[in-house]
C-alpha cells in the first residue's frame, strides 16, 4: 500500500517537474481577438524556432478586422505574459512586443487607494534581434532586466489589460 502511494506521489511530482512554467499560442492574421491556436509547452529554443519560421511578412497588414499575427508566451508561475506581433506592410513593418504584468495603480483618477491590476505595455521593436534578445531575458526570468531593455524602445501603448 505504501509503495502505491509513493509511486503515485512520484508520478505527480515527475509530471509537475517535466512541465515547465511556459506555454505559448499563436494567432494568425485575421483571427477573432479571442481565437488562437494553443501550442503547448514553450522554451526559449521552441519560441525562437517558431518566431523565425513564422510567416510575418506574408501576414503583416492582413488582419481583415481581426487580430494581427501574434505569438504569445505565458508564464504560469509568475503570471507574466510576453508576446510579439507585427504591424505595417510587407515592405515596411515593425514588431510590437507586449508585456502583461501586475502593477499597482491608484483608482479614482489617481486619488483613491492603490490596487494591483494586470497592466499591458507595448513597445515597437524594429529589429528581429531585439525581439529574440528580450525573449531570452523573459525565459530566463530576468524581468527587471527585461523591463529595463523595453524602456529603451519606443512606447506604443500602455493600459490596464482586459
PDB file of C-alpha atoms in Angstrom:
ATOM      1  CA  UNK A   1       0.000   0.000   0.000  1.00  0.00           C
ATOM      2  CA  UNK A   2       2.759   2.442   0.942  1.00  0.00           C
ATOM      3  CA  UNK A   3       4.582   1.607  -2.259  1.00  0.00           C
ATOM      4  CA  UNK A   4       1.488   2.510  -4.303  1.00  0.00           C
ATOM      5  CA  UNK A   5       1.122   5.850  -2.524  1.00  0.00           C
ATOM      6  CA  UNK A   6       4.813   6.688  -3.048  1.00  0.00           C
ATOM      7  CA  UNK A   7       4.548   5.674  -6.700  1.00  0.00           C
ATOM      8  CA  UNK A   8       1.547   7.957  -7.231  1.00  0.00           C
ATOM      9  CA  UNK A   9       3.290  10.836  -5.459  1.00  0.00           C
ATOM     10  CA  UNK A  10       6.406  10.214  -7.557  1.00  0.00           C
ATOM     11  CA  UNK A  11       4.398  10.294 -10.785  1.00  0.00           C
ATOM     12  CA  UNK A  12       2.674  13.532  -9.775  1.00  0.00           C
ATOM     13  CA  UNK A  13       5.982  15.181  -8.838  1.00  0.00           C
ATOM     14  CA  UNK A  14       7.661  13.977 -12.028  1.00  0.00           C
ATOM     15  CA  UNK A  15       4.792  15.289 -14.142  1.00  0.00           C
ATOM     16  CA  UNK A  16       4.928  18.670 -12.430  1.00  0.00           C
ATOM     17  CA  UNK A  17       8.677  18.990 -12.881  1.00  0.00           C
ATOM     18  CA  UNK A  18       8.581  17.887 -16.520  1.00  0.00           C
ATOM     19  CA  UNK A  19       6.021  20.500 -17.490  1.00  0.00           C
ATOM     20  CA  UNK A  20       7.695  23.895 -17.480  1.00  0.00           C
ATOM     21  CA  UNK A  21       6.010  27.098 -16.440  1.00  0.00           C
ATOM     22  CA  UNK A  22       5.809  28.446 -20.013  1.00  0.00           C
ATOM     23  CA  UNK A  23       3.118  27.794 -22.599  1.00  0.00           C
ATOM     24  CA  UNK A  24       2.507  29.509 -25.913  1.00  0.00           C
ATOM     25  CA  UNK A  25      -0.152  30.122 -28.511  1.00  0.00           C
ATOM     26  CA  UNK A  26      -0.338  31.626 -31.977  1.00  0.00           C
ATOM     27  CA  UNK A  27      -2.867  33.957 -33.592  1.00  0.00           C
ATOM     28  CA  UNK A  28      -2.847  34.118 -37.365  1.00  0.00           C
ATOM     29  CA  UNK A  29      -3.698  37.403 -39.095  1.00  0.00           C
ATOM     30  CA  UNK A  30      -7.439  37.998 -39.120  1.00  0.00           C
ATOM     31  CA  UNK A  31      -8.321  35.635 -36.263  1.00  0.00           C
ATOM     32  CA  UNK A  32     -11.004  36.872 -33.886  1.00  0.00           C
ATOM     33  CA  UNK A  33      -9.348  38.523 -30.900  1.00  0.00           C
ATOM     34  CA  UNK A  34     -10.290  35.589 -28.652  1.00  0.00           C
ATOM     35  CA  UNK A  35      -9.255  32.924 -31.201  1.00  0.00           C
ATOM     36  CA  UNK A  36      -5.806  31.351 -31.033  1.00  0.00           C
ATOM     37  CA  UNK A  37      -4.061  28.039 -31.587  1.00  0.00           C
ATOM     38  CA  UNK A  38      -2.757  26.565 -28.331  1.00  0.00           C
ATOM     39  CA  UNK A  39       0.668  25.061 -28.945  1.00  0.00           C
ATOM     40  CA  UNK A  40       1.678  23.750 -25.516  1.00  0.00           C
ATOM     41  CA  UNK A  41       4.865  23.976 -23.513  1.00  0.00           C
ATOM     42  CA  UNK A  42       7.427  26.582 -24.504  1.00  0.00           C
ATOM     43  CA  UNK A  43      11.139  27.014 -24.027  1.00  0.00           C
ATOM     44  CA  UNK A  44      13.360  29.725 -25.427  1.00  0.00           C
ATOM     45  CA  UNK A  45      14.531  27.330 -28.137  1.00  0.00           C
ATOM     46  CA  UNK A  46      10.957  26.398 -29.114  1.00  0.00           C
ATOM     47  CA  UNK A  47       9.980  30.065 -29.196  1.00  0.00           C
ATOM     48  CA  UNK A  48      12.962  31.048 -31.376  1.00  0.00           C
ATOM     49  CA  UNK A  49      12.174  28.242 -33.819  1.00  0.00           C
ATOM     50  CA  UNK A  50       8.511  29.335 -34.067  1.00  0.00           C
ATOM     51  CA  UNK A  51       9.425  33.026 -34.275  1.00  0.00           C
ATOM     52  CA  UNK A  52      11.992  32.548 -37.038  1.00  0.00           C
ATOM     53  CA  UNK A  53       9.797  30.321 -39.198  1.00  0.00           C
ATOM     54  CA  UNK A  54       6.565  32.318 -38.693  1.00  0.00           C
ATOM     55  CA  UNK A  55       5.343  33.979 -41.938  1.00  0.00           C
ATOM     56  CA  UNK A  56       5.447  37.559 -40.581  1.00  0.00           C
ATOM     57  CA  UNK A  57       5.911  39.253 -43.970  1.00  0.00           C
ATOM     58  CA  UNK A  58       3.093  37.271 -45.596  1.00  0.00           C
ATOM     59  CA  UNK A  59       0.658  38.090 -42.771  1.00  0.00           C
ATOM     60  CA  UNK A  60       1.515  41.682 -41.901  1.00  0.00           C
ATOM     61  CA  UNK A  61      -1.359  44.043 -42.711  1.00  0.00           C
ATOM     62  CA  UNK A  62      -3.809  41.218 -43.455  1.00  0.00           C
ATOM     63  CA  UNK A  63      -5.836  41.364 -40.260  1.00  0.00           C
ATOM     64  CA  UNK A  64      -9.184  41.914 -42.091  1.00  0.00           C
ATOM     65  CA  UNK A  65     -10.736  43.356 -38.943  1.00  0.00           C
ATOM     66  CA  UNK A  66      -9.319  40.718 -36.603  1.00  0.00           C
ATOM     67  CA  UNK A  67      -6.034  40.343 -34.806  1.00  0.00           C
ATOM     68  CA  UNK A  68      -2.574  40.888 -36.200  1.00  0.00           C
ATOM     69  CA  UNK A  69      -0.342  37.796 -36.307  1.00  0.00           C
ATOM     70  CA  UNK A  70       0.936  37.164 -32.775  1.00  0.00           C
ATOM     71  CA  UNK A  71       2.945  34.637 -30.786  1.00  0.00           C
ATOM     72  CA  UNK A  72       2.138  34.816 -27.059  1.00  0.00           C
ATOM     73  CA  UNK A  73       4.028  33.159 -24.211  1.00  0.00           C
ATOM     74  CA  UNK A  74       2.565  32.794 -20.732  1.00  0.00           C
ATOM     75  CA  UNK A  75       4.415  32.005 -17.510  1.00  0.00           C
ATOM     76  CA  UNK A  76       2.048  30.110 -15.195  1.00  0.00           C
ATOM     77  CA  UNK A  77       4.208  30.738 -12.139  1.00  0.00           C
ATOM     78  CA  UNK A  78       4.888  34.465 -12.381  1.00  0.00           C
ATOM     79  CA  UNK A  79       1.646  35.218 -14.250  1.00  0.00           C
ATOM     80  CA  UNK A  80       3.611  37.476 -16.601  1.00  0.00           C
ATOM     81  CA  UNK A  81       2.803  37.180 -20.300  1.00  0.00           C
ATOM     82  CA  UNK A  82       5.036  38.331 -23.139  1.00  0.00           C
ATOM     83  CA  UNK A  83       4.105  38.444 -26.801  1.00  0.00           C
ATOM     84  CA  UNK A  84       5.271  39.585 -30.209  1.00  0.00           C
ATOM     85  CA  UNK A  85       3.148  40.826 -33.071  1.00  0.00           C
ATOM     86  CA  UNK A  86       3.791  42.750 -36.264  1.00  0.00           C
ATOM     87  CA  UNK A  87       2.351  45.914 -37.810  1.00  0.00           C
ATOM     88  CA  UNK A  88       2.832  47.658 -41.112  1.00  0.00           C
ATOM     89  CA  UNK A  89       3.048  46.399 -44.692  1.00  0.00           C
ATOM     90  CA  UNK A  90       5.124  43.594 -46.215  1.00  0.00           C
ATOM     91  CA  UNK A  91       7.742  46.066 -47.462  1.00  0.00           C
ATOM     92  CA  UNK A  92       7.828  48.149 -44.250  1.00  0.00           C
ATOM     93  CA  UNK A  93       6.942  46.623 -40.902  1.00  0.00           C
ATOM     94  CA  UNK A  94       7.950  46.577 -37.260  1.00  0.00           C
ATOM     95  CA  UNK A  95       7.448  44.179 -34.401  1.00  0.00           C
ATOM     96  CA  UNK A  96       5.351  45.025 -31.383  1.00  0.00           C
ATOM     97  CA  UNK A  97       6.366  43.359 -28.135  1.00  0.00           C
ATOM     98  CA  UNK A  98       3.965  43.453 -25.238  1.00  0.00           C
ATOM     99  CA  UNK A  99       4.345  42.504 -21.615  1.00  0.00           C
ATOM    100  CA  UNK A 100       1.382  41.912 -19.320  1.00  0.00           C
ATOM    101  CA  UNK A 101       2.325  42.013 -15.648  1.00  0.00           C
ATOM    102  CA  UNK A 102       0.982  43.079 -12.260  1.00  0.00           C
ATOM    103  CA  UNK A 103       1.170  46.797 -11.499  1.00  0.00           C
ATOM    104  CA  UNK A 104      -0.013  48.908  -8.588  1.00  0.00           C
ATOM    105  CA  UNK A 105      -2.248  51.784  -9.710  1.00  0.00           C
ATOM    106  CA  UNK A 106      -4.383  54.300  -7.869  1.00  0.00           C
ATOM    107  CA  UNK A 107      -8.085  54.186  -8.570  1.00  0.00           C
ATOM    108  CA  UNK A 108     -10.403  57.180  -8.919  1.00  0.00           C
ATOM    109  CA  UNK A 109      -8.222  59.244 -11.254  1.00  0.00           C
ATOM    110  CA  UNK A 110      -5.120  58.720  -9.114  1.00  0.00           C
ATOM    111  CA  UNK A 111      -6.749  59.848  -5.869  1.00  0.00           C
ATOM    112  CA  UNK A 112      -8.023  56.539  -4.486  1.00  0.00           C
ATOM    113  CA  UNK A 113      -6.362  53.554  -2.880  1.00  0.00           C
ATOM    114  CA  UNK A 114      -3.743  51.606  -4.738  1.00  0.00           C
ATOM    115  CA  UNK A 115      -4.791  48.288  -6.198  1.00  0.00           C
ATOM    116  CA  UNK A 116      -2.994  45.662  -8.226  1.00  0.00           C
ATOM    117  CA  UNK A 117      -4.080  45.284 -11.842  1.00  0.00           C
ATOM    118  CA  UNK A 118      -2.773  43.414 -14.865  1.00  0.00           C
ATOM    119  CA  UNK A 119      -1.039  46.060 -16.947  1.00  0.00           C
ATOM    120  CA  UNK A 120      -0.019  45.792 -20.595  1.00  0.00           C
ATOM    121  CA  UNK A 121       2.874  47.801 -22.006  1.00  0.00           C
ATOM    122  CA  UNK A 122       3.527  47.576 -25.747  1.00  0.00           C
ATOM    123  CA  UNK A 123       6.760  48.661 -27.420  1.00  0.00           C
ATOM    124  CA  UNK A 124       7.999  48.981 -31.000  1.00  0.00           C
ATOM    125  CA  UNK A 125      10.972  46.777 -31.914  1.00  0.00           C
ATOM    126  CA  UNK A 126      12.357  47.390 -35.368  1.00  0.00           C
ATOM    127  CA  UNK A 127      14.889  44.551 -35.339  1.00  0.00           C
ATOM    128  CA  UNK A 128      14.323  40.807 -35.109  1.00  0.00           C
ATOM    129  CA  UNK A 129      17.368  40.529 -32.848  1.00  0.00           C
ATOM    130  CA  UNK A 130      15.753  42.879 -30.320  1.00  0.00           C
ATOM    131  CA  UNK A 131      12.748  40.556 -30.107  1.00  0.00           C
ATOM    132  CA  UNK A 132      14.964  37.497 -29.663  1.00  0.00           C
ATOM    133  CA  UNK A 133      17.134  39.180 -27.014  1.00  0.00           C
ATOM    134  CA  UNK A 134      14.161  40.354 -24.955  1.00  0.00           C
ATOM    135  CA  UNK A 135      12.516  36.926 -25.088  1.00  0.00           C
ATOM    136  CA  UNK A 136      15.778  35.421 -23.826  1.00  0.00           C
ATOM    137  CA  UNK A 137      15.511  37.658 -20.747  1.00  0.00           C
ATOM    138  CA  UNK A 138      11.836  36.695 -20.316  1.00  0.00           C
ATOM    139  CA  UNK A 139      12.517  32.954 -20.441  1.00  0.00           C
ATOM    140  CA  UNK A 140      15.461  33.387 -18.036  1.00  0.00           C
ATOM    141  CA  UNK A 141      13.107  35.042 -15.529  1.00  0.00           C
ATOM    142  CA  UNK A 142      15.075  38.305 -15.652  1.00  0.00           C
ATOM    143  CA  UNK A 143      12.006  40.532 -15.595  1.00  0.00           C
ATOM    144  CA  UNK A 144      13.692  43.669 -14.144  1.00  0.00           C
ATOM    145  CA  UNK A 145      16.321  43.464 -16.904  1.00  0.00           C
ATOM    146  CA  UNK A 146      13.600  42.843 -19.489  1.00  0.00           C
ATOM    147  CA  UNK A 147      11.658  45.908 -18.318  1.00  0.00           C
ATOM    148  CA  UNK A 148      14.863  47.952 -18.472  1.00  0.00           C
ATOM    149  CA  UNK A 149      15.518  46.842 -22.070  1.00  0.00           C
ATOM    150  CA  UNK A 150      11.907  47.513 -23.036  1.00  0.00           C
ATOM    151  CA  UNK A 151      12.086  51.027 -21.573  1.00  0.00           C
ATOM    152  CA  UNK A 152      14.742  51.822 -24.205  1.00  0.00           C
ATOM    153  CA  UNK A 153      12.272  51.067 -27.014  1.00  0.00           C
ATOM    154  CA  UNK A 154       9.587  53.458 -28.281  1.00  0.00           C
ATOM    155  CA  UNK A 155       6.390  53.021 -26.253  1.00  0.00           C
ATOM    156  CA  UNK A 156       3.405  52.182 -28.452  1.00  0.00           C
ATOM    157  CA  UNK A 157       0.672  51.873 -25.796  1.00  0.00           C
ATOM    158  CA  UNK A 158       0.124  51.089 -22.141  1.00  0.00           C
ATOM    159  CA  UNK A 159      -3.082  50.478 -20.248  1.00  0.00           C
ATOM    160  CA  UNK A 160      -4.841  48.120 -17.907  1.00  0.00           C
ATOM    161  CA  UNK A 161      -5.132  44.721 -19.570  1.00  0.00           C
ATOM    162  CA  UNK A 162      -8.602  43.433 -20.312  1.00  0.00           C
TER     163      UNK A 162
END
